[in-house]
Coordinates of C-alpha atoms and ligand atoms in Angstrom, one line a residue:
Chain A
M1 CA 3.1 74.5 52.5
L2 CA 2.3 70.8 53.0
E3 CA -1.4 70.0 53.4
V4 CA -2.5 66.4 54.0
S5 CA -6.3 66.1 54.2
G6 CA -8.5 63.1 54.9
L7 CA -5.7 60.6 54.2
A8 CA -6.4 56.9 54.3
A9 CA -3.6 54.5 53.5
G10 CA -2.4 51.0 54.1
Y11 CA -0.6 47.9 52.9
R12 CA -2.4 45.5 50.5
G13 CA -5.8 45.7 51.9
H14 CA -4.6 46.2 55.5
Q15 CA -5.6 49.8 56.3
V16 CA -3.3 51.6 58.7
L17 CA -4.3 55.3 58.4
W18 CA -7.8 56.7 58.8
D19 CA -8.8 60.2 57.9
V20 CA -5.5 61.9 58.8
S21 CA -5.2 65.6 58.2
I22 CA -2.0 67.5 59.1
H23 CA -0.2 70.5 57.7
V24 CA 3.2 72.0 57.8
G25 CA 3.8 75.7 57.3
P26 CA 6.9 77.3 55.6
G27 CA 9.9 77.1 57.9
E28 CA 8.0 75.2 60.6
V29 CA 9.3 72.3 62.7
V30 CA 6.4 69.9 63.3
A31 CA 6.7 66.7 65.3
L32 CA 4.7 63.5 64.7
L33 CA 4.3 61.6 68.0
G34 CA 2.6 58.4 68.9
P35 CA 3.3 54.9 70.3
N36 CA 5.0 52.2 68.3
G37 CA 2.9 51.0 65.4
S38 CA 0.6 54.0 65.5
G39 CA 1.3 54.8 61.8
K40 CA 3.8 57.6 62.0
S41 CA 6.1 56.1 59.4
T42 CA 3.2 55.0 57.3
L43 CA 2.0 58.6 57.2
M44 CA 5.4 59.9 56.3
N45 CA 5.8 57.2 53.7
S46 CA 2.4 58.0 52.2
I47 CA 3.4 61.6 51.9
S48 CA 6.5 60.6 49.9
R49 CA 4.4 58.1 47.8
L50 CA 6.0 54.9 49.1
V51 CA 2.7 53.6 50.6
E52 CA -0.5 53.2 48.7
R53 CA -3.1 55.9 49.3
L54 CA -6.7 54.9 49.6
A55 CA -8.3 58.3 50.0
G56 CA -7.6 61.9 50.7
S57 CA -5.1 64.4 49.2
I58 CA -1.5 65.4 49.8
V59 CA -0.7 68.9 48.4
F60 CA 2.7 70.5 48.6
D61 CA 3.0 74.2 47.5
G62 CA 0.1 73.7 45.1
V63 CA 1.4 70.4 43.7
A64 CA -0.8 67.4 44.2
L65 CA 1.8 64.9 45.4
H66 CA -0.7 62.1 45.5
E67 CA -0.8 62.1 41.7
L68 CA 3.0 61.7 41.3
P69 CA 5.2 58.7 41.5
A70 CA 7.7 58.6 44.4
H71 CA 10.7 59.5 42.3
R72 CA 9.2 62.8 41.1
L73 CA 8.9 64.4 44.6
L74 CA 12.6 65.4 45.0
R75 CA 12.4 67.9 42.2
H76 CA 9.4 69.6 43.9
G77 CA 11.6 70.4 46.9
L78 CA 10.6 67.6 49.2
S79 CA 13.1 65.2 50.7
H80 CA 12.6 62.2 53.0
V81 CA 15.2 60.7 55.3
L82 CA 13.7 57.2 55.8
E83 CA 13.6 55.3 59.1
R84 CA 16.9 53.5 59.9
H85 CA 18.8 55.8 57.6
R86 CA 18.7 53.5 54.5
L87 CA 22.1 54.5 53.2
F88 CA 23.5 52.5 50.3
P89 CA 25.8 50.3 52.3
Y90 CA 28.2 49.3 49.5
M91 CA 28.8 52.9 48.4
S92 CA 31.1 55.5 49.8
V93 CA 29.8 58.4 51.9
L94 CA 30.6 60.6 48.9
E95 CA 28.6 58.6 46.5
N96 CA 25.6 58.5 48.9
L97 CA 25.8 62.3 49.2
Q98 CA 26.1 62.7 45.4
L99 CA 23.0 60.6 44.9
G100 CA 21.1 62.8 47.4
A101 CA 21.4 65.7 44.9
G102 CA 19.1 63.9 42.5
P103 CA 19.7 62.4 39.0
R104 CA 19.9 65.6 37.0
A105 CA 21.6 67.8 39.5
P106 CA 24.2 70.2 37.9
R107 CA 27.7 69.7 39.1
Q108 CA 27.7 73.1 40.7
R109 CA 24.8 72.2 42.9
V110 CA 26.4 69.0 43.9
R111 CA 29.6 70.8 44.9
E112 CA 27.7 73.4 46.9
G113 CA 25.7 70.7 48.6
L114 CA 28.8 68.8 49.6
E115 CA 30.4 71.9 51.1
R116 CA 27.2 72.5 53.1
A117 CA 27.0 68.8 54.2
Y118 CA 30.6 68.8 55.4
A119 CA 30.2 72.1 57.2
L120 CA 27.2 70.7 58.9
F121 CA 28.8 67.3 59.8
P122 CA 32.6 67.7 59.7
R123 CA 32.9 64.0 60.7
L124 CA 31.6 63.1 57.3
K125 CA 34.4 64.8 55.5
E126 CA 36.9 62.5 57.3
R127 CA 34.8 59.5 56.2
T128 CA 34.2 60.6 52.7
G129 CA 35.8 57.6 50.9
Q130 CA 34.5 55.0 53.5
M131 CA 31.7 52.6 52.6
A132 CA 28.5 53.8 54.2
G133 CA 27.8 50.4 55.6
S134 CA 31.0 50.6 57.8
L135 CA 30.1 53.8 59.5
S136 CA 29.0 53.9 63.1
G137 CA 25.2 54.3 63.8
G138 CA 25.5 58.0 64.5
E139 CA 27.6 58.7 61.5
Q140 CA 25.1 56.8 59.3
Q141 CA 22.3 58.9 60.6
M142 CA 24.4 62.1 59.9
C143 CA 25.1 60.9 56.5
A144 CA 21.5 60.1 55.8
I145 CA 20.4 63.6 56.9
A146 CA 23.2 65.2 54.9
R147 CA 22.1 63.1 51.9
G148 CA 18.5 64.3 52.4
L149 CA 19.7 67.9 52.3
M150 CA 21.8 67.6 49.1
S151 CA 18.8 68.4 46.9
A152 CA 18.3 71.7 48.8
P153 CA 14.7 70.8 49.8
R154 CA 12.1 73.2 51.2
L155 CA 10.6 70.5 53.4
L156 CA 12.6 67.7 55.0
L157 CA 10.8 64.6 56.4
V158 CA 12.9 62.8 59.0
D159 CA 11.9 59.5 60.5
E160 CA 13.4 58.9 64.0
P161 CA 16.8 60.5 63.4
F162 CA 17.9 60.0 67.0
I163 CA 17.3 56.3 67.4
G164 CA 20.2 54.4 68.8
L165 CA 22.5 57.4 69.1
S166 CA 24.7 58.3 72.0
P167 CA 23.8 61.5 73.9
Q168 CA 26.6 63.4 72.3
M169 CA 25.5 62.3 68.8
R170 CA 21.9 63.2 69.6
A171 CA 23.0 66.7 70.6
D172 CA 25.1 67.0 67.3
V173 CA 22.2 65.8 65.1
A174 CA 19.7 68.0 67.0
A175 CA 22.0 71.0 66.5
A176 CA 22.3 70.2 62.9
L177 CA 18.5 70.0 62.4
E178 CA 18.2 73.4 64.2
R179 CA 20.7 74.9 61.9
I180 CA 19.0 73.5 58.8
N181 CA 15.7 74.9 60.0
A182 CA 17.3 78.3 60.7
E183 CA 18.3 78.3 57.1
G184 CA 14.6 78.2 56.2
V185 CA 14.0 74.4 55.6
A186 CA 10.7 73.2 57.1
I187 CA 11.0 69.9 59.0
L188 CA 8.4 67.2 59.7
M189 CA 10.0 64.8 62.2
I190 CA 9.1 61.6 63.9
E191 CA 10.7 61.0 67.3
Q192 CA 10.1 58.5 70.1
N193 CA 11.3 60.7 72.9
V194 CA 8.2 63.0 73.5
A195 CA 9.9 65.6 75.6
A196 CA 12.8 66.0 73.2
A197 CA 10.4 66.2 70.2
L198 CA 8.3 68.8 71.8
A199 CA 11.3 70.8 72.8
M200 CA 12.5 70.9 69.2
S201 CA 9.2 71.6 67.4
R202 CA 6.7 74.4 67.1
R203 CA 3.7 72.2 66.7
A204 CA 3.0 68.5 67.1
Y205 CA 0.5 65.8 66.2
V206 CA -0.2 62.7 68.3
L207 CA -1.2 59.6 66.3
R208 CA -2.8 56.6 67.8
E209 CA -4.0 53.5 65.9
G210 CA -3.7 55.4 62.6
R211 CA -5.7 58.5 63.6
V212 CA -4.7 61.9 64.8
V213 CA -5.9 62.1 68.4
L214 CA -4.3 65.3 69.5
E215 CA -2.6 68.3 67.9
G216 CA -1.4 71.6 69.1
A217 CA 1.5 73.9 69.9
S218 CA 4.4 72.0 71.3
P219 CA 5.0 74.1 74.4
E220 CA 1.3 73.6 75.4
L221 CA 1.4 69.9 74.6
A222 CA 4.5 69.5 76.8
G223 CA 2.4 70.3 79.8
D224 CA -0.7 68.4 78.7
D225 CA -1.4 65.1 80.4
R226 CA -3.4 63.9 77.4
V227 CA -0.2 63.3 75.5
R228 CA 0.9 60.7 78.1
Q229 CA -2.6 59.2 78.1
A230 CA -2.4 58.8 74.3
F231 CA 0.8 56.8 74.8
L232 CA -0.7 54.8 77.6
G233 CA -3.8 54.0 75.6
R234 CA -6.3 55.9 77.7
L235 CA -6.8 58.5 74.9
G236 CA -8.1 56.3 72.1
P237 CA -9.3 57.4 68.7
D238 CA -12.9 57.6 70.1
T239 CA -12.3 60.0 73.1
Chain B
M1 CA 55.9 21.1 32.1
S2 CA 57.0 23.9 29.9
E3 CA 56.5 27.6 30.5
Q4 CA 54.9 27.8 27.0
L5 CA 52.2 25.4 27.9
I6 CA 51.4 27.2 31.1
I7 CA 51.0 30.5 29.3
Q8 CA 48.8 28.9 26.7
L9 CA 46.6 27.4 29.4
I10 CA 46.4 30.8 31.2
V11 CA 45.5 32.7 28.0
S12 CA 42.8 30.2 27.1
G13 CA 41.6 30.0 30.7
L14 CA 41.3 33.7 31.1
G15 CA 39.8 34.1 27.7
M16 CA 37.0 31.7 28.6
G17 CA 36.9 33.2 32.1
F18 CA 36.1 36.7 30.8
I19 CA 33.5 35.3 28.6
F20 CA 31.8 33.4 31.5
A21 CA 32.2 36.6 33.5
L22 CA 30.5 38.8 30.9
I23 CA 27.6 36.4 30.7
A24 CA 27.5 36.2 34.5
I25 CA 27.7 39.9 35.0
G26 CA 24.7 40.3 32.7
L27 CA 22.7 37.9 34.9
T28 CA 23.8 39.3 38.2
L29 CA 23.1 42.8 37.1
I30 CA 19.5 42.0 36.2
Y31 CA 19.1 39.9 39.3
G32 CA 20.8 42.5 41.6
V33 CA 18.6 45.4 40.4
M34 CA 15.2 43.6 40.3
N35 CA 15.5 40.2 41.9
V36 CA 14.5 38.5 38.7
V37 CA 16.5 35.5 37.3
N38 CA 16.6 35.6 33.6
F39 CA 16.3 32.0 32.6
A40 CA 16.5 33.0 29.0
H41 CA 19.9 34.4 29.4
G42 CA 21.6 31.5 27.5
E43 CA 19.1 32.0 24.7
F44 CA 20.2 35.7 24.5
L45 CA 23.7 34.4 23.9
M46 CA 22.4 32.0 21.3
L47 CA 20.6 34.9 19.5
G48 CA 23.8 37.0 19.6
M49 CA 25.8 34.1 18.2
Y50 CA 23.3 33.5 15.3
A51 CA 23.3 37.3 14.6
S52 CA 27.1 37.2 14.5
Y53 CA 27.1 34.1 12.3
L54 CA 24.4 35.3 9.9
A55 CA 26.2 38.6 9.4
Y56 CA 29.3 36.7 8.5
A57 CA 27.4 34.2 6.2
T58 CA 25.4 36.9 4.5
W59 CA 27.7 39.8 4.1
G60 CA 31.1 38.2 5.0
A61 CA 31.2 40.6 7.9
D62 CA 33.8 39.5 10.4
P63 CA 32.4 38.8 13.9
L64 CA 35.0 41.3 15.2
V65 CA 33.6 44.0 12.9
T66 CA 30.0 43.3 13.8
L67 CA 30.6 43.1 17.6
P68 CA 29.5 46.6 18.4
F69 CA 26.4 46.2 16.3
V70 CA 25.5 42.9 17.9
A71 CA 26.1 44.4 21.3
A72 CA 23.9 47.4 20.4
A73 CA 21.2 45.2 19.0
M74 CA 21.2 43.0 22.1
F75 CA 20.9 46.1 24.2
L76 CA 17.8 47.1 22.4
F77 CA 16.5 43.5 22.5
G78 CA 17.0 43.5 26.3
L79 CA 15.0 46.8 26.6
M80 CA 12.3 45.2 24.4
V81 CA 12.1 42.1 26.6
Y82 CA 11.8 44.3 29.7
Y83 CA 9.1 46.6 28.3
L84 CA 7.0 44.0 26.5
L85 CA 7.3 41.1 28.9
I86 CA 9.0 41.6 32.3
R87 CA 7.3 44.8 33.2
K88 CA 3.9 43.1 32.7
V89 CA 4.7 40.3 35.2
L90 CA 6.5 42.4 37.8
T91 CA 3.5 43.0 39.9
G92 CA 2.6 39.3 39.6
S93 CA 3.8 36.5 41.8
M94 CA 7.3 35.1 41.9
Q95 CA 6.0 32.1 39.9
S96 CA 4.7 34.3 37.1
Q97 CA 8.1 35.9 36.8
I98 CA 9.9 32.6 36.7
F99 CA 7.5 31.3 34.0
A100 CA 7.9 34.5 32.0
T101 CA 11.6 34.2 31.5
F102 CA 11.5 30.4 31.4
G103 CA 8.8 30.7 28.7
L104 CA 10.9 33.1 26.8
M105 CA 13.8 30.6 26.9
V106 CA 11.6 27.9 25.4
F107 CA 10.2 30.3 22.8
L108 CA 13.6 31.6 21.7
Q109 CA 14.9 28.0 21.4
A110 CA 11.9 27.0 19.3
L111 CA 12.3 30.1 17.2
A112 CA 15.9 29.3 16.4
Q113 CA 15.1 25.7 15.7
F114 CA 12.3 26.8 13.3
F115 CA 14.4 29.2 11.3
M116 CA 17.8 27.7 11.5
G117 CA 17.2 24.0 12.1
A118 CA 19.2 22.0 14.5
D119 CA 22.4 22.2 12.5
Y120 CA 25.7 23.5 13.8
F121 CA 27.1 26.5 12.2
A122 CA 30.5 28.0 12.5
V123 CA 32.3 31.1 11.3
Q124 CA 35.3 30.0 9.3
N125 CA 38.3 31.9 8.1
S126 CA 37.5 35.1 9.9
Y127 CA 40.1 37.7 10.6
L128 CA 40.7 35.8 13.8
S129 CA 41.7 32.4 12.7
G130 CA 45.1 30.8 12.9
V131 CA 47.7 31.2 15.5
I132 CA 50.2 33.9 16.5
T133 CA 53.5 33.4 18.0
L134 CA 54.5 35.6 20.9
G135 CA 58.0 35.2 22.3
G136 CA 58.0 31.5 21.3
V137 CA 54.6 30.9 22.7
I138 CA 52.0 29.7 20.1
L139 CA 48.5 31.0 20.8
P140 CA 45.3 30.5 18.8
V141 CA 44.1 33.9 17.6
P142 CA 40.4 33.5 18.4
Q143 CA 41.3 32.9 22.1
V144 CA 43.6 35.8 22.3
A145 CA 40.9 38.0 20.7
A146 CA 38.4 36.6 23.2
L147 CA 40.7 37.5 26.0
V148 CA 41.4 41.0 24.7
G149 CA 37.9 41.7 23.6
S150 CA 36.1 40.5 26.7
S151 CA 38.6 42.1 29.1
L152 CA 38.1 45.4 27.3
A153 CA 34.3 45.0 27.4
T154 CA 34.5 44.3 31.1
L155 CA 36.6 47.4 31.6
V156 CA 34.0 49.5 29.7
L157 CA 31.2 47.9 31.8
Y158 CA 33.1 48.7 35.0
G159 CA 33.6 52.3 33.9
L160 CA 29.9 52.6 33.2
V161 CA 28.7 51.0 36.4
F162 CA 31.2 52.4 38.8
R163 CA 32.4 55.7 37.3
T164 CA 29.3 57.3 35.8
G165 CA 26.2 59.0 37.3
V166 CA 23.9 56.6 35.7
G167 CA 25.9 53.6 37.0
R168 CA 25.7 55.1 40.5
Q169 CA 21.9 55.3 40.1
L170 CA 21.8 51.7 38.9
R171 CA 23.8 50.5 42.0
A172 CA 21.6 52.6 44.2
A173 CA 18.5 51.0 42.9
S174 CA 20.1 47.6 43.3
Q175 CA 21.1 48.2 46.9
D176 CA 17.8 49.8 48.1
A177 CA 15.2 50.5 45.5
Q178 CA 12.9 52.3 47.8
A179 CA 15.5 54.7 49.2
A180 CA 16.6 55.2 45.6
S181 CA 13.1 56.3 44.6
T182 CA 13.1 58.9 47.4
L183 CA 16.2 60.3 45.8
G184 CA 14.5 60.8 42.4
I185 CA 15.6 57.6 40.8
N186 CA 13.0 56.0 38.6
A187 CA 13.2 52.2 39.4
S188 CA 11.5 51.2 36.1
G189 CA 14.1 53.1 34.1
M190 CA 16.9 51.3 36.1
Y191 CA 15.3 48.0 35.5
A192 CA 15.2 48.6 31.7
L193 CA 18.8 49.8 31.8
A194 CA 19.8 46.6 33.6
W195 CA 18.1 44.5 31.0
G196 CA 19.8 46.5 28.3
I197 CA 23.3 46.4 29.7
G198 CA 22.9 42.8 30.8
S199 CA 21.9 41.8 27.3
A200 CA 24.6 43.9 25.7
C201 CA 27.2 42.0 27.8
V202 CA 25.9 38.8 26.4
G203 CA 26.1 40.2 22.9
V204 CA 29.8 40.9 23.3
A205 CA 30.4 37.4 24.7
A206 CA 28.4 36.0 21.8
S207 CA 30.4 37.8 19.1
L208 CA 33.7 36.7 20.6
L209 CA 32.5 33.1 21.1
S210 CA 31.3 32.8 17.5
N211 CA 34.9 32.9 16.4
F212 CA 35.7 29.6 17.9
Y213 CA 32.5 27.9 18.9
Y214 CA 29.6 26.4 16.9
V215 CA 26.2 27.9 17.1
F216 CA 23.1 25.8 17.4
P217 CA 19.7 26.3 19.2
R218 CA 20.8 24.9 22.5
V219 CA 24.3 26.4 22.6
G220 CA 23.2 28.9 25.4
A221 CA 22.7 26.2 28.0
I222 CA 26.4 25.2 28.0
F223 CA 27.6 28.6 28.8
V224 CA 24.8 29.9 30.9
L225 CA 25.0 27.0 33.3
L226 CA 28.5 28.0 34.2
A227 CA 27.4 31.6 34.4
Y228 CA 24.8 30.7 37.0
V229 CA 27.5 29.0 38.9
A230 CA 29.6 32.1 38.6
V231 CA 26.7 34.2 39.9
A232 CA 26.1 32.0 42.9
L233 CA 29.8 31.7 43.6
G234 CA 30.4 35.4 43.4
G235 CA 27.3 36.3 45.4
F236 CA 24.0 37.1 43.9
G237 CA 23.9 40.7 42.6
S238 CA 27.7 41.2 42.9
I239 CA 29.5 42.4 39.8
H240 CA 33.0 41.9 41.3
G241 CA 31.9 38.5 42.4
A242 CA 30.7 37.5 39.0
L243 CA 34.0 38.7 37.5
V244 CA 36.2 36.9 39.9
A245 CA 34.1 33.7 39.9
G246 CA 34.0 33.8 36.1
L247 CA 37.8 34.0 35.8
L248 CA 38.2 31.3 38.4
I249 CA 35.9 29.0 36.5
G250 CA 37.6 29.7 33.2
L251 CA 41.0 28.9 34.6
L252 CA 39.8 25.9 36.5
Q253 CA 38.0 24.3 33.6
V254 CA 40.9 24.8 31.2
A255 CA 43.4 23.4 33.8
S256 CA 41.3 20.4 34.7
G257 CA 40.5 19.8 31.0
F258 CA 44.3 19.6 30.5
F259 CA 45.4 17.7 33.6
I260 CA 42.4 15.4 34.2
S261 CA 40.4 14.9 31.0
S262 CA 38.4 17.1 28.7
E263 CA 35.2 15.2 29.5
L264 CA 35.6 15.9 33.2
K265 CA 36.7 19.5 32.9
F266 CA 33.6 20.9 34.6
V267 CA 33.7 18.5 37.5
P268 CA 36.2 20.5 39.6
V269 CA 34.2 23.7 38.8
Y270 CA 31.0 22.2 40.3
M271 CA 33.0 20.8 43.2
L272 CA 34.4 24.3 43.9
Y273 CA 30.9 25.6 43.7
L274 CA 29.6 23.1 46.2
I275 CA 32.4 23.8 48.6
V276 CA 31.9 27.6 48.5
V277 CA 28.1 27.3 48.7
L278 CA 28.4 25.0 51.7
L279 CA 31.0 27.1 53.5
R280 CA 29.8 30.6 52.5
P281 CA 26.2 30.4 51.1
R282 CA 26.2 34.2 50.3
G283 CA 28.9 33.7 47.8
L284 CA 32.3 35.4 47.8
F285 CA 31.2 39.0 47.6
G286 CA 28.4 41.3 48.8
K287 CA 26.0 43.1 46.4
M288 CA 27.9 45.3 43.8
Ligands
ADP301 N1 5.6 47.3 55.0 C1 4.5 47.0 55.8 N2 3.6 46.0 55.4 C2 2.5 45.8 56.2 N3 2.2 46.4 57.3 C3 3.1 47.3 57.8 C4 4.2 47.7 57.0 N4 4.9 48.7 57.7 C5 4.1 48.9 58.8 N5 3.0 48.1 58.8 C6 2.0 48.1 59.9 O1 1.4 49.4 59.9 C7 1.2 49.8 61.3 C8 1.9 51.1 61.5 O2 3.3 51.0 61.4 P1 4.3 52.2 61.3 O3 3.7 53.2 60.4 O4 5.6 51.7 61.1 O5 4.2 52.7 62.8 P2 5.2 53.7 63.6 O6 6.1 54.3 62.7 O7 4.3 54.7 64.2 O8 5.9 52.9 64.6 C9 1.7 48.7 62.1 O9 0.6 47.9 62.5 C10 2.6 47.9 61.2 O10 2.6 46.5 61.6
MG302 MG1 8.2 54.2 62.5

């Protein structure tokens, strides 16, 4: 479904990713792990064309994403919930959600999307007229995920959806992601908490210094000491 | 002091205020969406005023009649400036952006000087001359028209920006361009739209102004300076802020022109600006 091969990317001459290849199958949940600054967000942002690609290819259901501008991806069924939610703070929850459906979404789709969003996160319904900037951290994250689903994507990229959330909120957001996946949406997620990420995903990639150093089925990686080593720095790109 | 006088001052203050506000909203819209200050904004006003005047002088068309055409022409002019100039320097440095719009200002002034000379022109005997008497209050028609026209235009603008899908996209791009692009919003299209709408606002202000103000190559500077103050006062990128600050400035300058002296009418405006900027550097409102 999503096939990233030999990707190199970076910021204005400062290369961050080297020869990264990952894939996500239909309906799969895949986790991206790695210490801070290892390039997880850069990888996700390269997939959604926010970061300049230096080499390699990104193909999504036969469409070469690397040839498209960022704003063209949504209509191909790919949606990205950016790190730190990135809601429009001076807009209401409703307006944020409406924007999630995309510029040319028919009214009917927006209405269905809203129903789905409110069913998934009932708290959002109570906050519908409130400015997004005034929501609590957990509500903002929920709103961002709900916004990301408004376009009815086949693949959802989520960057650290649990950061700064209370345990209760974490559980709610995790349950929502599970439900989304059960409805057939593939998910590529970044999460700091390795155990939680492995518990939620089918497969995982471990990044370190901009390279994939480890990949495999999540249940197996959960018992693999090399994951811990990658975080501690003993498993470098060369080992 | 009589009630009559107070009403006259308020009408004239609000009339000017809405005109400042329209000019300021144009500026703040462009700034809010793409962080570019249009230093040629006053010259856009000047162009609109010449267009309005020339239509009157050539065909006898009243500025009120030509207002929609001037606004539409300015919309297209704004798009043209964006596509032919601004887009080319966007990837460049901050300096190149400043020099691009600053250069445009100098160019447009020189152009006006070349074709029209330095003379002052004025529309005379339009539909909107003379006075009307409302309940014993005597009001100059051009100022009443300025008040009605500019407040209607502001209303239309508000509807467009805050009540339509395209306006929502524009605000999204202004608040977080990157997040907007992940939601399918083409930033370049929004930039162009901001230039178009921002310039159309100035076109409306120009048409209304040409009924009671002379046009000459440097006329833009007078109004745009106050519009910059309104933008800073209201908060950079804030439409509500530009509106409130524009009205405040209009009322304040009319009041101080009357109570202090007409030469010093802008002094309290700049004092207010200094006070707000010192106490609240972000201005009165947040973005949009
Ligand atoms: N906008 C940016 N401009 C320049 N360098 C950046 C930018 N964002 C991230 N980086 C750099 O790229 C590297 C990877 O960062 P990131 O992808 O955010 O890591 P992670 O998400 O794994 O914590 C870091 O060295 C970081 O400093
Ligand atoms: Mg990150």
